[in-house]
Amino acid sequence: MDLTELIARGRPRFRTATAFVEAILREAILTGALPGGTPLRQEELAASFAVSRMPVREALRQLEAQALVDFAPHKGAVVTDISAADGADHYAIRAALEPAALRLSLPHLTAADFERAEGLLAEMDAEPDQSRLGELNRRFHLTLYARAGRPRLLALVEQHLAAADRYLRFHFAALGRDRMAQDEHAAILAAARAGDADEATRVLRTHIETAARDLERFFASRTD
Amino acid sequence: MDLTELIARGRPRFRTATAFVEAILREAILTGALPGGTPLRQEELAASFAVSRMPVREALRQLEAQALVDFAPHKGAVVTDISAADGADHYAIRAALEPAALRLSLPHLTAADFERAEGLLAEMDAEPDQSRLGELNRRFHLTLYARAGRPRLLALVEQHLAAADRYLRFHFAALGRDRMAQDEHAAILAAARAGDADEATRVLRTHIETAARDLERFFASRTD
DNA sequence: TGATTGTCGATTGGATCCAATTTTATTAAG
DNA sequence: CTTAATAAAATTGGATCCAATCGACAATCA
């Protein structure tokens, strides 16, 4: 288990030990540093974080509610496994939520927002580090939804965008970065800029559903 | 604070004290027994539940992740306030998720499922107790989505359906039970039975959006 | 030989205790 | 009388300790 790097920096950035542990663990799970199925022993984690078992326990509880770990009474916590079915589940949620968020947000997007989104696309084209692409992709999407004025909806979208990051590496493995759908991103941005909500949400939904199908195909070919 | 009745029965139904506390608190919040804004003192709750403060803390953490309580460091937990904005947020999420769930579920619904849904509508017509209507309404909706085969999506839908229950009482206060949209429910069921996914999801979305507008109007008239 | 039961080790769940922080009450100054 | 500073009380965050439960392995019996 290689959490030491993540732990080393940024300890005092957090108000409470629980928040600290929770943030680092979530990061580790979403980036794949802690793969699905990894058992999370409380004492071991507590030693790594140099805290007692209690903040670890509370952090694990919160991660459980976010569906990032599975909790079994007296058995312990395990990093939620990724699977074809789970991936399809996440993408189905994204396909439902994100077009709705975009539709609400679009009328209130400013020129500066579009500039920022376009900048993020350019960054993605130039970014060599695969692990940072997920965050850029997330920020691009969230920029377009940011003006929806629905905090809960946005929190849900952000959560499932982050969860989808766990599957992003499979897209790379299967298709390479060329297929990272930059053209689709550009099409979404263009339609949004033109104020065409129907077209923008349609392209966005297709974008997400295409990614879901790619993922499904990858898993299907892998089980052979 | 009147939790004693809820606490008294059904203590040994749960495997752990944390699960027990969490279930009762969620029930109390969703039914309105604990109104929005209520501060949740750990020691006080621990005494009520006859446990120590620790299971209370873990339960509160989980409820925080479910957006039912707000947590502030060193300040404590407070039952999340209901408001026009928050209600609109929940209904926006429902309007996005539920049609998607219905569309996935519809092709796999059986005759028995439709029977069950119809039975629930009949029960709603006959039910005099307002507090049980929320659960019946929830079960009607969930019956239609149950075959979606997407556990996470269904869990999200269930969570936000339950959250919407907190606003159901306002519908009663404003419109009375006649306006409880039984005709809309019947229309959704009829379209689903006919296998018309487009019509069923359209009516469902309208159903949710109408409820959202009613709620908004009620809040608007209330602030005068 | 195979199934069942019992014991031991490991791990989590829960309780109590202490520390840190916030809030409230109090006092002093303007 | 209001306000600022400060001290005391209340409340939460974290650590340590004990109890309960689960898993594995061994011993026993059919």
Coordinates of C-alpha atoms (C1' of nucleotides) in Angstrom, one line a residue:
Chain A
M1 CA 0.0 0.0 0.0
D2 CA 1.6 3.2 -1.1
L3 CA -0.1 6.1 0.6
T4 CA 3.0 7.6 2.1
E5 CA 3.4 10.2 -0.6
L6 CA -0.2 11.3 -0.4
I7 CA 0.0 11.5 3.3
A8 CA 3.3 13.3 3.6
R9 CA 2.2 16.6 2.0
G10 CA -0.7 18.6 3.1
R11 CA -1.5 17.3 6.5
P12 CA -2.2 20.7 8.1
R13 CA -4.5 21.7 5.3
F14 CA -7.4 20.1 7.0
R15 CA -9.3 21.2 10.0
T16 CA -9.9 17.7 11.5
A17 CA -8.0 14.5 11.3
T18 CA -11.2 12.8 10.0
A19 CA -11.4 15.2 7.0
F20 CA -7.8 14.6 6.3
V21 CA -8.0 10.8 6.3
E22 CA -11.2 10.9 4.3
A23 CA -9.8 13.2 1.6
I24 CA -6.6 11.2 1.2
L25 CA -8.4 7.9 1.1
R26 CA -10.9 9.1 -1.5
E27 CA -8.1 10.4 -3.6
A28 CA -6.3 7.1 -3.4
I29 CA -9.4 5.1 -4.3
L30 CA -10.4 7.3 -7.2
T31 CA -6.9 7.5 -8.7
G32 CA -6.5 3.7 -8.4
A33 CA -3.7 3.8 -5.8
L34 CA -6.0 1.6 -3.8
P35 CA -7.5 -0.8 -6.3
G36 CA -10.9 -2.3 -5.9
G37 CA -11.0 -5.2 -3.5
T38 CA -8.3 -3.9 -1.2
P39 CA -9.1 -4.5 2.4
L40 CA -8.8 -1.5 4.6
R41 CA -7.6 -2.4 8.0
Q42 CA -8.3 0.3 10.5
E43 CA -5.2 -0.2 12.6
E44 CA -2.9 -0.3 9.6
L45 CA -4.4 2.9 8.1
A46 CA -4.3 4.6 11.5
A47 CA -0.5 3.9 11.7
S48 CA 0.0 5.2 8.2
F49 CA -1.8 8.4 8.9
A50 CA -0.2 8.7 12.4
V51 CA -3.6 9.1 14.0
S52 CA -5.8 6.8 16.1
R53 CA -8.3 4.4 14.7
M54 CA -11.2 6.7 15.4
P55 CA -10.8 9.3 12.6
V56 CA -10.1 6.3 10.3
R57 CA -13.4 4.8 11.3
E58 CA -15.4 7.9 10.7
A59 CA -13.7 8.5 7.4
L60 CA -14.6 5.0 6.3
R61 CA -18.2 5.5 7.3
Q62 CA -18.4 8.6 5.1
L63 CA -16.7 6.8 2.2
E64 CA -19.2 4.0 2.6
A65 CA -22.1 6.5 2.2
Q66 CA -20.3 7.6 -1.0
A67 CA -20.2 4.0 -2.2
L68 CA -16.4 4.0 -2.4
V69 CA -16.0 1.3 0.2
D70 CA -18.1 -1.7 1.2
F71 CA -18.7 -2.2 4.9
A72 CA -19.5 -5.5 6.5
P73 CA -20.3 -5.6 10.3
H74 CA -17.3 -7.0 12.2
K75 CA -15.7 -7.9 8.9
G76 CA -14.3 -4.5 7.9
A77 CA -14.1 -2.2 4.9
V78 CA -13.1 -3.1 1.4
V79 CA -12.5 -0.8 -1.5
T80 CA -15.6 -1.2 -3.7
D81 CA -14.8 -3.4 -6.7
I82 CA -15.0 -2.0 -10.2
S83 CA -16.9 -4.1 -12.7
A84 CA -18.7 -3.8 -16.0
A85 CA -22.0 -3.6 -14.1
D86 CA -20.8 -1.0 -11.7
G87 CA -19.4 1.1 -14.5
A88 CA -22.6 0.9 -16.5
D89 CA -24.4 2.0 -13.3
H90 CA -22.2 5.1 -12.9
Y91 CA -22.5 6.0 -16.5
A92 CA -26.3 5.6 -16.5
I93 CA -26.4 8.1 -13.6
R94 CA -24.1 10.5 -15.4
A95 CA -26.2 10.3 -18.5
A96 CA -29.3 11.2 -16.5
L97 CA -27.8 13.9 -14.3
E98 CA -25.4 15.8 -16.5
P99 CA -27.7 16.8 -19.4
A100 CA -30.1 18.1 -16.8
A101 CA -27.4 20.1 -15.1
L102 CA -26.2 21.5 -18.4
R103 CA -29.7 22.5 -19.3
L104 CA -30.2 24.4 -16.1
S105 CA -26.7 26.0 -16.3
L106 CA -26.5 26.9 -19.9
P107 CA -28.7 30.1 -19.9
H108 CA -26.4 31.6 -17.1
L109 CA -23.1 30.7 -18.6
T110 CA -20.9 33.7 -19.3
A111 CA -18.2 34.4 -21.9
A112 CA -15.6 33.9 -19.2
D113 CA -17.0 30.4 -18.5
F114 CA -16.7 29.4 -22.2
E115 CA -13.2 30.8 -22.2
R116 CA -12.3 28.7 -19.2
A117 CA -13.8 25.6 -20.7
E118 CA -11.9 26.1 -24.0
G119 CA -8.7 26.6 -22.0
L120 CA -9.3 23.3 -20.2
L121 CA -9.7 21.5 -23.6
A122 CA -6.4 23.0 -24.7
E123 CA -4.8 21.8 -21.5
M124 CA -6.1 18.3 -22.1
D125 CA -4.6 18.3 -25.5
A126 CA -1.2 19.3 -24.1
E127 CA -1.2 17.3 -21.0
P128 CA 1.1 14.3 -21.1
D129 CA 0.4 13.0 -17.7
Q130 CA -2.5 10.5 -17.9
S131 CA -3.4 10.8 -14.2
R132 CA -4.1 14.6 -14.6
L133 CA -6.4 14.1 -17.5
G134 CA -9.2 12.9 -15.3
E135 CA -9.1 16.0 -13.3
L136 CA -9.1 18.3 -16.4
N137 CA -11.9 16.4 -17.9
R138 CA -13.9 16.7 -14.6
R139 CA -13.2 20.5 -14.5
F140 CA -14.3 20.9 -18.1
H141 CA -17.6 19.2 -17.5
L142 CA -18.2 21.0 -14.1
T143 CA -17.4 24.4 -15.7
L144 CA -20.3 23.9 -18.0
Y145 CA -22.7 22.9 -15.2
A146 CA -21.5 25.4 -12.6
R147 CA -24.3 27.9 -13.2
A148 CA -27.1 25.5 -12.6
G149 CA -27.7 26.9 -9.2
R150 CA -28.5 23.5 -7.7
P151 CA -25.9 22.7 -5.1
R152 CA -27.1 19.2 -4.5
L153 CA -27.4 18.3 -8.1
L154 CA -23.9 19.6 -8.7
A155 CA -22.5 17.7 -5.8
L156 CA -24.0 14.5 -7.1
V157 CA -22.6 15.2 -10.6
E158 CA -19.2 15.9 -9.2
Q159 CA -19.3 12.7 -7.1
H160 CA -20.1 10.5 -10.1
L161 CA -17.7 12.3 -12.4
A162 CA -15.0 11.5 -9.9
A163 CA -16.2 7.9 -9.6
A164 CA -16.1 7.6 -13.3
D165 CA -12.4 8.5 -13.1
R166 CA -11.8 5.0 -11.8
Y167 CA -12.9 3.7 -15.2
L168 CA -11.0 6.3 -17.3
R169 CA -7.8 4.2 -17.2
F170 CA -9.6 1.4 -19.0
H171 CA -10.5 3.8 -21.8
F172 CA -6.8 4.5 -22.1
A173 CA -5.9 0.9 -22.0
A174 CA -8.4 0.0 -24.6
L175 CA -8.5 3.0 -27.0
G176 CA -5.5 5.2 -26.3
R177 CA -5.8 8.9 -25.7
D178 CA -6.8 9.7 -29.3
R179 CA -10.2 8.4 -28.6
M180 CA -10.5 10.6 -25.6
A181 CA -13.5 12.3 -27.3
Q182 CA -12.0 15.7 -27.6
D183 CA -14.1 16.3 -30.7
E184 CA -17.2 15.5 -28.7
H185 CA -16.1 17.9 -26.0
A186 CA -15.6 20.6 -28.7
A187 CA -19.1 19.9 -30.1
I188 CA -20.7 20.2 -26.7
L189 CA -18.9 23.5 -26.1
A190 CA -19.8 24.8 -29.5
A191 CA -23.5 24.0 -29.1
A192 CA -23.5 25.5 -25.6
R193 CA -21.8 28.7 -26.9
A194 CA -24.5 29.0 -29.5
G195 CA -27.1 28.7 -26.8
D196 CA -28.6 25.6 -28.3
A197 CA -29.7 23.7 -25.3
D198 CA -31.3 20.8 -27.1
E199 CA -28.3 20.2 -29.2
A200 CA -25.8 20.6 -26.4
T201 CA -27.6 18.2 -24.1
R202 CA -28.1 15.7 -26.9
V203 CA -24.4 15.7 -27.8
L204 CA -23.5 15.5 -24.1
R205 CA -25.8 12.5 -23.6
T206 CA -24.4 10.8 -26.6
H207 CA -20.9 11.5 -25.3
I208 CA -21.6 9.8 -22.1
E209 CA -23.4 6.9 -23.6
T210 CA -20.6 6.3 -26.1
A211 CA -18.1 6.2 -23.3
A212 CA -20.4 3.7 -21.5
R213 CA -20.5 1.5 -24.6
D214 CA -16.8 1.6 -25.0
L215 CA -16.3 0.6 -21.5
E216 CA -18.8 -2.3 -21.8
R217 CA -17.0 -3.5 -24.9
F218 CA -13.6 -3.4 -23.2
F219 CA -14.9 -5.4 -20.2
A220 CA -16.5 -7.9 -22.6
S221 CA -13.3 -8.4 -24.5
R222 CA -11.4 -8.7 -21.3
T223 CA -13.4 -11.6 -19.9
D224 CA -12.5 -13.8 -22.9
Chain B
M1 CA -37.4 15.9 21.1
D2 CA -39.7 13.0 20.8
L3 CA -37.6 10.0 19.7
T4 CA -38.6 7.8 22.5
E5 CA -41.4 6.0 20.7
L6 CA -39.2 5.3 17.7
I7 CA -36.4 4.1 19.9
A8 CA -38.4 1.9 22.1
R9 CA -39.4 -0.6 19.5
G10 CA -37.0 -2.5 17.3
R11 CA -33.7 -2.1 19.1
P12 CA -32.5 -5.6 18.5
R13 CA -33.4 -5.6 14.8
F14 CA -30.0 -4.1 14.1
R15 CA -26.6 -5.7 14.0
T16 CA -24.7 -2.7 15.4
A17 CA -25.6 0.2 17.5
T18 CA -24.4 2.6 14.8
A19 CA -26.9 1.1 12.2
F20 CA -29.6 1.3 14.8
V21 CA -29.0 5.0 15.6
E22 CA -28.6 5.9 11.9
A23 CA -31.9 4.2 10.9
I24 CA -33.9 5.9 13.6
L25 CA -32.4 9.3 13.1
R26 CA -33.0 9.1 9.3
E27 CA -36.6 8.0 9.9
A28 CA -37.1 10.9 12.4
I29 CA -35.6 13.4 10.0
L30 CA -37.5 12.3 6.9
T31 CA -40.8 12.1 8.7
G32 CA -40.3 15.5 10.2
A33 CA -40.2 14.4 13.8
L34 CA -36.8 16.2 13.8
P35 CA -37.5 19.4 11.9
G36 CA -34.9 21.2 9.8
G37 CA -32.6 23.3 11.9
T38 CA -32.7 21.1 15.0
P39 CA -29.3 20.9 16.6
L40 CA -28.2 17.3 17.3
R41 CA -26.2 17.2 20.5
Q42 CA -24.2 14.0 20.6
E43 CA -24.5 13.4 24.4
E44 CA -28.2 14.1 24.4
L45 CA -28.8 11.6 21.6
A46 CA -26.5 9.1 23.2
A47 CA -28.6 9.2 26.4
S48 CA -31.8 8.9 24.4
F49 CA -30.5 5.8 22.6
A50 CA -28.9 4.4 25.7
V51 CA -25.5 4.1 23.9
S52 CA -22.3 6.0 24.1
R53 CA -21.5 9.0 22.0
M54 CA -19.4 7.0 19.5
P55 CA -22.2 5.2 17.5
V56 CA -24.0 8.5 17.5
R57 CA -21.0 10.2 15.9
E58 CA -20.6 7.5 13.2
A59 CA -24.3 7.6 12.4
L60 CA -24.2 11.4 12.1
R61 CA -21.2 11.1 9.7
Q62 CA -23.2 8.8 7.5
L63 CA -26.3 11.1 7.6
E64 CA -24.0 13.9 6.6
A65 CA -22.9 12.1 3.5
Q66 CA -26.6 11.6 2.8
A67 CA -27.1 15.4 3.1
L68 CA -29.6 14.9 5.9
V69 CA -27.5 16.7 8.5
D70 CA -25.0 19.6 8.2
F71 CA -21.7 19.1 10.0
A72 CA -19.5 22.0 11.2
P73 CA -16.2 21.3 12.8
H74 CA -16.3 21.7 16.6
K75 CA -19.8 23.1 16.2
G76 CA -21.9 20.0 15.8
A77 CA -24.5 18.6 13.6
V78 CA -27.8 20.2 12.6
V79 CA -30.7 18.7 10.7
T80 CA -30.5 20.1 7.2
D81 CA -32.9 22.9 6.7
I82 CA -35.7 22.6 4.2
S83 CA -36.2 25.6 1.9
A84 CA -37.6 26.5 -1.5
A85 CA -34.1 26.2 -3.0
D86 CA -33.4 22.9 -1.5
G87 CA -36.7 21.5 -2.5
A88 CA -36.2 22.6 -6.1
D89 CA -32.8 20.9 -5.9
H90 CA -34.2 17.6 -4.9
Y91 CA -37.0 17.7 -7.5
A92 CA -34.5 18.6 -10.2
I93 CA -32.5 15.5 -9.3
R94 CA -35.7 13.4 -9.2
A95 CA -36.8 14.7 -12.6
A96 CA -33.4 13.7 -14.0
L97 CA -33.0 10.3 -12.4
E98 CA -36.5 8.8 -12.3
P99 CA -37.4 8.9 -16.0
A100 CA -34.0 7.3 -16.8
A101 CA -34.7 4.6 -14.2
L102 CA -38.2 4.0 -15.6
R103 CA -36.9 3.8 -19.2
L104 CA -34.3 1.1 -18.1
S105 CA -36.8 -0.8 -16.0
L106 CA -39.9 -0.7 -18.3
P107 CA -38.9 -3.4 -20.8
H108 CA -38.4 -5.9 -17.9
L109 CA -41.5 -5.1 -15.9
T110 CA -43.9 -8.1 -15.4
A111 CA -47.6 -8.3 -15.1
A112 CA -47.1 -8.9 -11.4
D113 CA -45.2 -5.6 -11.1
F114 CA -48.1 -3.7 -12.7
E115 CA -50.5 -5.5 -10.4
R116 CA -48.5 -4.4 -7.4
A117 CA -48.3 -0.8 -8.6
E118 CA -52.0 -0.7 -9.2
G119 CA -52.6 -2.1 -5.7
L120 CA -50.4 0.6 -4.2
L121 CA -52.5 3.3 -6.0
A122 CA -55.6 1.7 -4.5
E123 CA -54.1 1.7 -1.1
M124 CA -53.2 5.4 -1.4
D125 CA -56.8 6.2 -2.3
A126 CA -58.0 4.4 0.8
E127 CA -55.2 5.5 3.2
P128 CA -56.4 8.0 5.8
D129 CA -53.1 8.4 7.5
Q130 CA -51.1 11.2 5.9
S131 CA -47.8 10.0 7.2
R132 CA -48.2 6.6 5.5
L133 CA -48.9 8.2 2.1
G134 CA -45.3 9.1 1.6
E135 CA -44.2 5.5 1.9
L136 CA -46.9 4.3 -0.4
N137 CA -46.0 6.9 -3.0
R138 CA -42.4 5.9 -2.7
R139 CA -43.2 2.2 -3.1
F140 CA -45.3 2.9 -6.2
H141 CA -42.5 4.8 -7.9
L142 CA -39.9 2.3 -6.9
T143 CA -42.0 -0.6 -8.1
L144 CA -41.9 0.8 -11.6
Y145 CA -38.1 1.3 -11.5
A146 CA -37.2 -1.9 -9.8
R147 CA -36.2 -3.8 -12.9
A148 CA -33.7 -1.2 -14.1
G149 CA -30.9 -3.5 -13.0
R150 CA -28.8 -0.6 -11.8
P151 CA -28.3 -0.8 -8.0
R152 CA -26.6 2.5 -7.6
L153 CA -29.1 4.4 -9.7
L154 CA -31.9 2.8 -7.7
A155 CA -30.3 3.6 -4.4
L156 CA -30.0 7.3 -5.5
V157 CA -33.6 7.4 -6.6
E158 CA -34.7 5.9 -3.4
Q159 CA -32.7 8.3 -1.4
H160 CA -34.1 11.3 -3.1
L161 CA -37.6 10.0 -3.1
A162 CA -37.3 9.7 0.7
A163 CA -35.8 13.2 0.9
A164 CA -38.8 14.5 -1.1
D165 CA -41.0 13.1 1.6
R166 CA -39.9 16.0 3.8
Y167 CA -41.7 18.3 1.4
L168 CA -44.8 16.2 0.9
R169 CA -46.4 17.7 4.0
F170 CA -46.3 21.1 2.3
H171 CA -48.2 19.7 -0.6
F172 CA -50.9 18.6 1.8
A173 CA -50.9 21.9 3.5
A174 CA -51.2 23.8 0.3
L175 CA -53.4 21.6 -1.9
G176 CA -55.0 19.0 0.1
R177 CA -54.9 15.3 -0.7
D178 CA -57.1 15.6 -3.8
R179 CA -54.3 17.2 -5.6
M180 CA -52.0 14.3 -4.7
A181 CA -51.7 13.6 -8.4
Q182 CA -53.4 10.2 -8.4
D183 CA -54.5 10.8 -12.0
E184 CA -50.9 11.4 -13.0
H185 CA -49.9 8.2 -11.3
A186 CA -52.6 6.4 -13.2
A187 CA -51.4 7.9 -16.5
I188 CA -47.8 6.8 -15.8
L189 CA -48.9 3.3 -15.0
A190 CA -51.2 3.1 -18.1
A191 CA -48.4 4.2 -20.4
A192 CA -46.0 1.8 -18.8
R193 CA -48.4 -1.0 -19.2
A194 CA -48.8 -0.2 -22.8
G195 CA -45.1 -0.4 -23.2
D196 CA -44.9 3.2 -24.4
A197 CA -41.6 4.3 -22.9
D198 CA -41.6 7.8 -24.4
E199 CA -45.0 8.6 -23.1
A200 CA -44.4 7.0 -19.7
T201 CA -41.2 8.9 -19.1
R202 CA -42.7 12.1 -20.4
V203 CA -45.7 11.9 -18.1
L204 CA -43.4 11.0 -15.2
R205 CA -41.2 14.0 -15.8
T206 CA -44.2 16.3 -16.0
H207 CA -45.5 14.7 -12.8
I208 CA -42.3 15.6 -10.9
E209 CA -41.9 19.0 -12.5
T210 CA -45.5 19.8 -11.6
A211 CA -44.9 18.9 -8.0
A212 CA -41.8 21.0 -8.0
R213 CA -43.8 24.0 -9.3
D214 CA -46.5 23.5 -6.8
L215 CA -43.9 23.5 -4.0
E216 CA -42.3 26.6 -5.4
R217 CA -45.6 28.4 -5.4
F218 CA -46.3 27.3 -1.9
F219 CA -43.0 28.6 -0.6
A220 CA -43.5 31.9 -2.6
S221 CA -46.9 32.5 -1.1
R222 CA -45.6 31.6 2.4
T223 CA -42.9 34.3 2.4
D224 CA -45.5 37.0 2.0
Chain C
dT1 C1' -12.7 -39.8 5.7
dG2 C1' -15.7 -36.1 6.3
dA3 C1' -18.4 -33.1 9.0
dT4 C1' -18.9 -30.6 13.3
dT5 C1' -17.5 -28.3 17.1
dG6 C1' -14.4 -25.7 20.0
dT7 C1' -10.6 -22.8 20.8
dC8 C1' -7.4 -19.1 19.6
dG9 C1' -5.9 -15.1 17.1
dA10 C1' -7.2 -11.1 14.7
dT11 C1' -10.2 -7.3 13.8
dT12 C1' -13.9 -4.5 14.5
dG13 C1' -17.6 -2.3 17.6
dG14 C1' -18.4 0.4 21.7
dA15 C1' -17.2 2.9 26.1
dT16 C1' -14.5 6.0 28.7
dC17 C1' -11.2 9.5 29.2
dC18 C1' -8.5 13.6 27.8
dA19 C1' -7.5 17.6 24.7
dA20 C1' -8.9 21.2 21.6
dT21 C1' -12.2 24.5 20.2
dT22 C1' -16.3 27.1 20.4
dT23 C1' -19.6 29.5 22.8
dT24 C1' -21.5 31.9 26.6
dA25 C1' -21.0 34.5 30.7
dT26 C1' -18.5 38.1 33.0
dT27 C1' -15.9 42.0 33.7
dA28 C1' -13.7 46.2 32.5
dA29 C1' -13.1 50.1 29.7
dG30 C1' -14.8 53.7 26.7
Chain D
dC1 C1' -25.1 51.7 28.2
dT2 C1' -22.5 49.6 24.7
dT3 C1' -18.5 47.1 23.4
dA4 C1' -14.1 44.7 23.9
dA5 C1' -11.5 41.5 26.3
dT6 C1' -11.3 37.5 29.1
dA7 C1' -12.5 33.6 31.8
dA8 C1' -15.6 29.7 32.5
dA9 C1' -18.7 26.2 30.7
dA10 C1' -20.4 23.3 27.2
dT11 C1' -19.5 20.6 23.3
dT12 C1' -17.0 18.3 19.9
dG13 C1' -12.6 15.8 18.2
dG14 C1' -9.2 12.3 19.2
dA15 C1' -6.8 8.6 22.0
dT16 C1' -6.8 4.6 24.6
dC17 C1' -9.0 0.6 26.6
dC18 C1' -12.3 -3.2 26.8
dA19 C1' -15.9 -6.3 24.8
dA20 C1' -18.0 -8.7 21.0
dT21 C1' -17.7 -11.0 16.7
dC22 C1' -15.6 -13.4 12.8
dG23 C1' -12.2 -16.6 10.6
dA24 C1' -9.0 -20.2 10.6
dC25 C1' -7.3 -24.2 12.3
dA26 C1' -7.3 -28.2 15.1
dA27 C1' -9.5 -31.8 17.6
dT28 C1' -13.3 -35.0 18.1
dC29 C1' -16.9 -37.9 16.7
dA30 C1' -20.0 -40.2 13.4

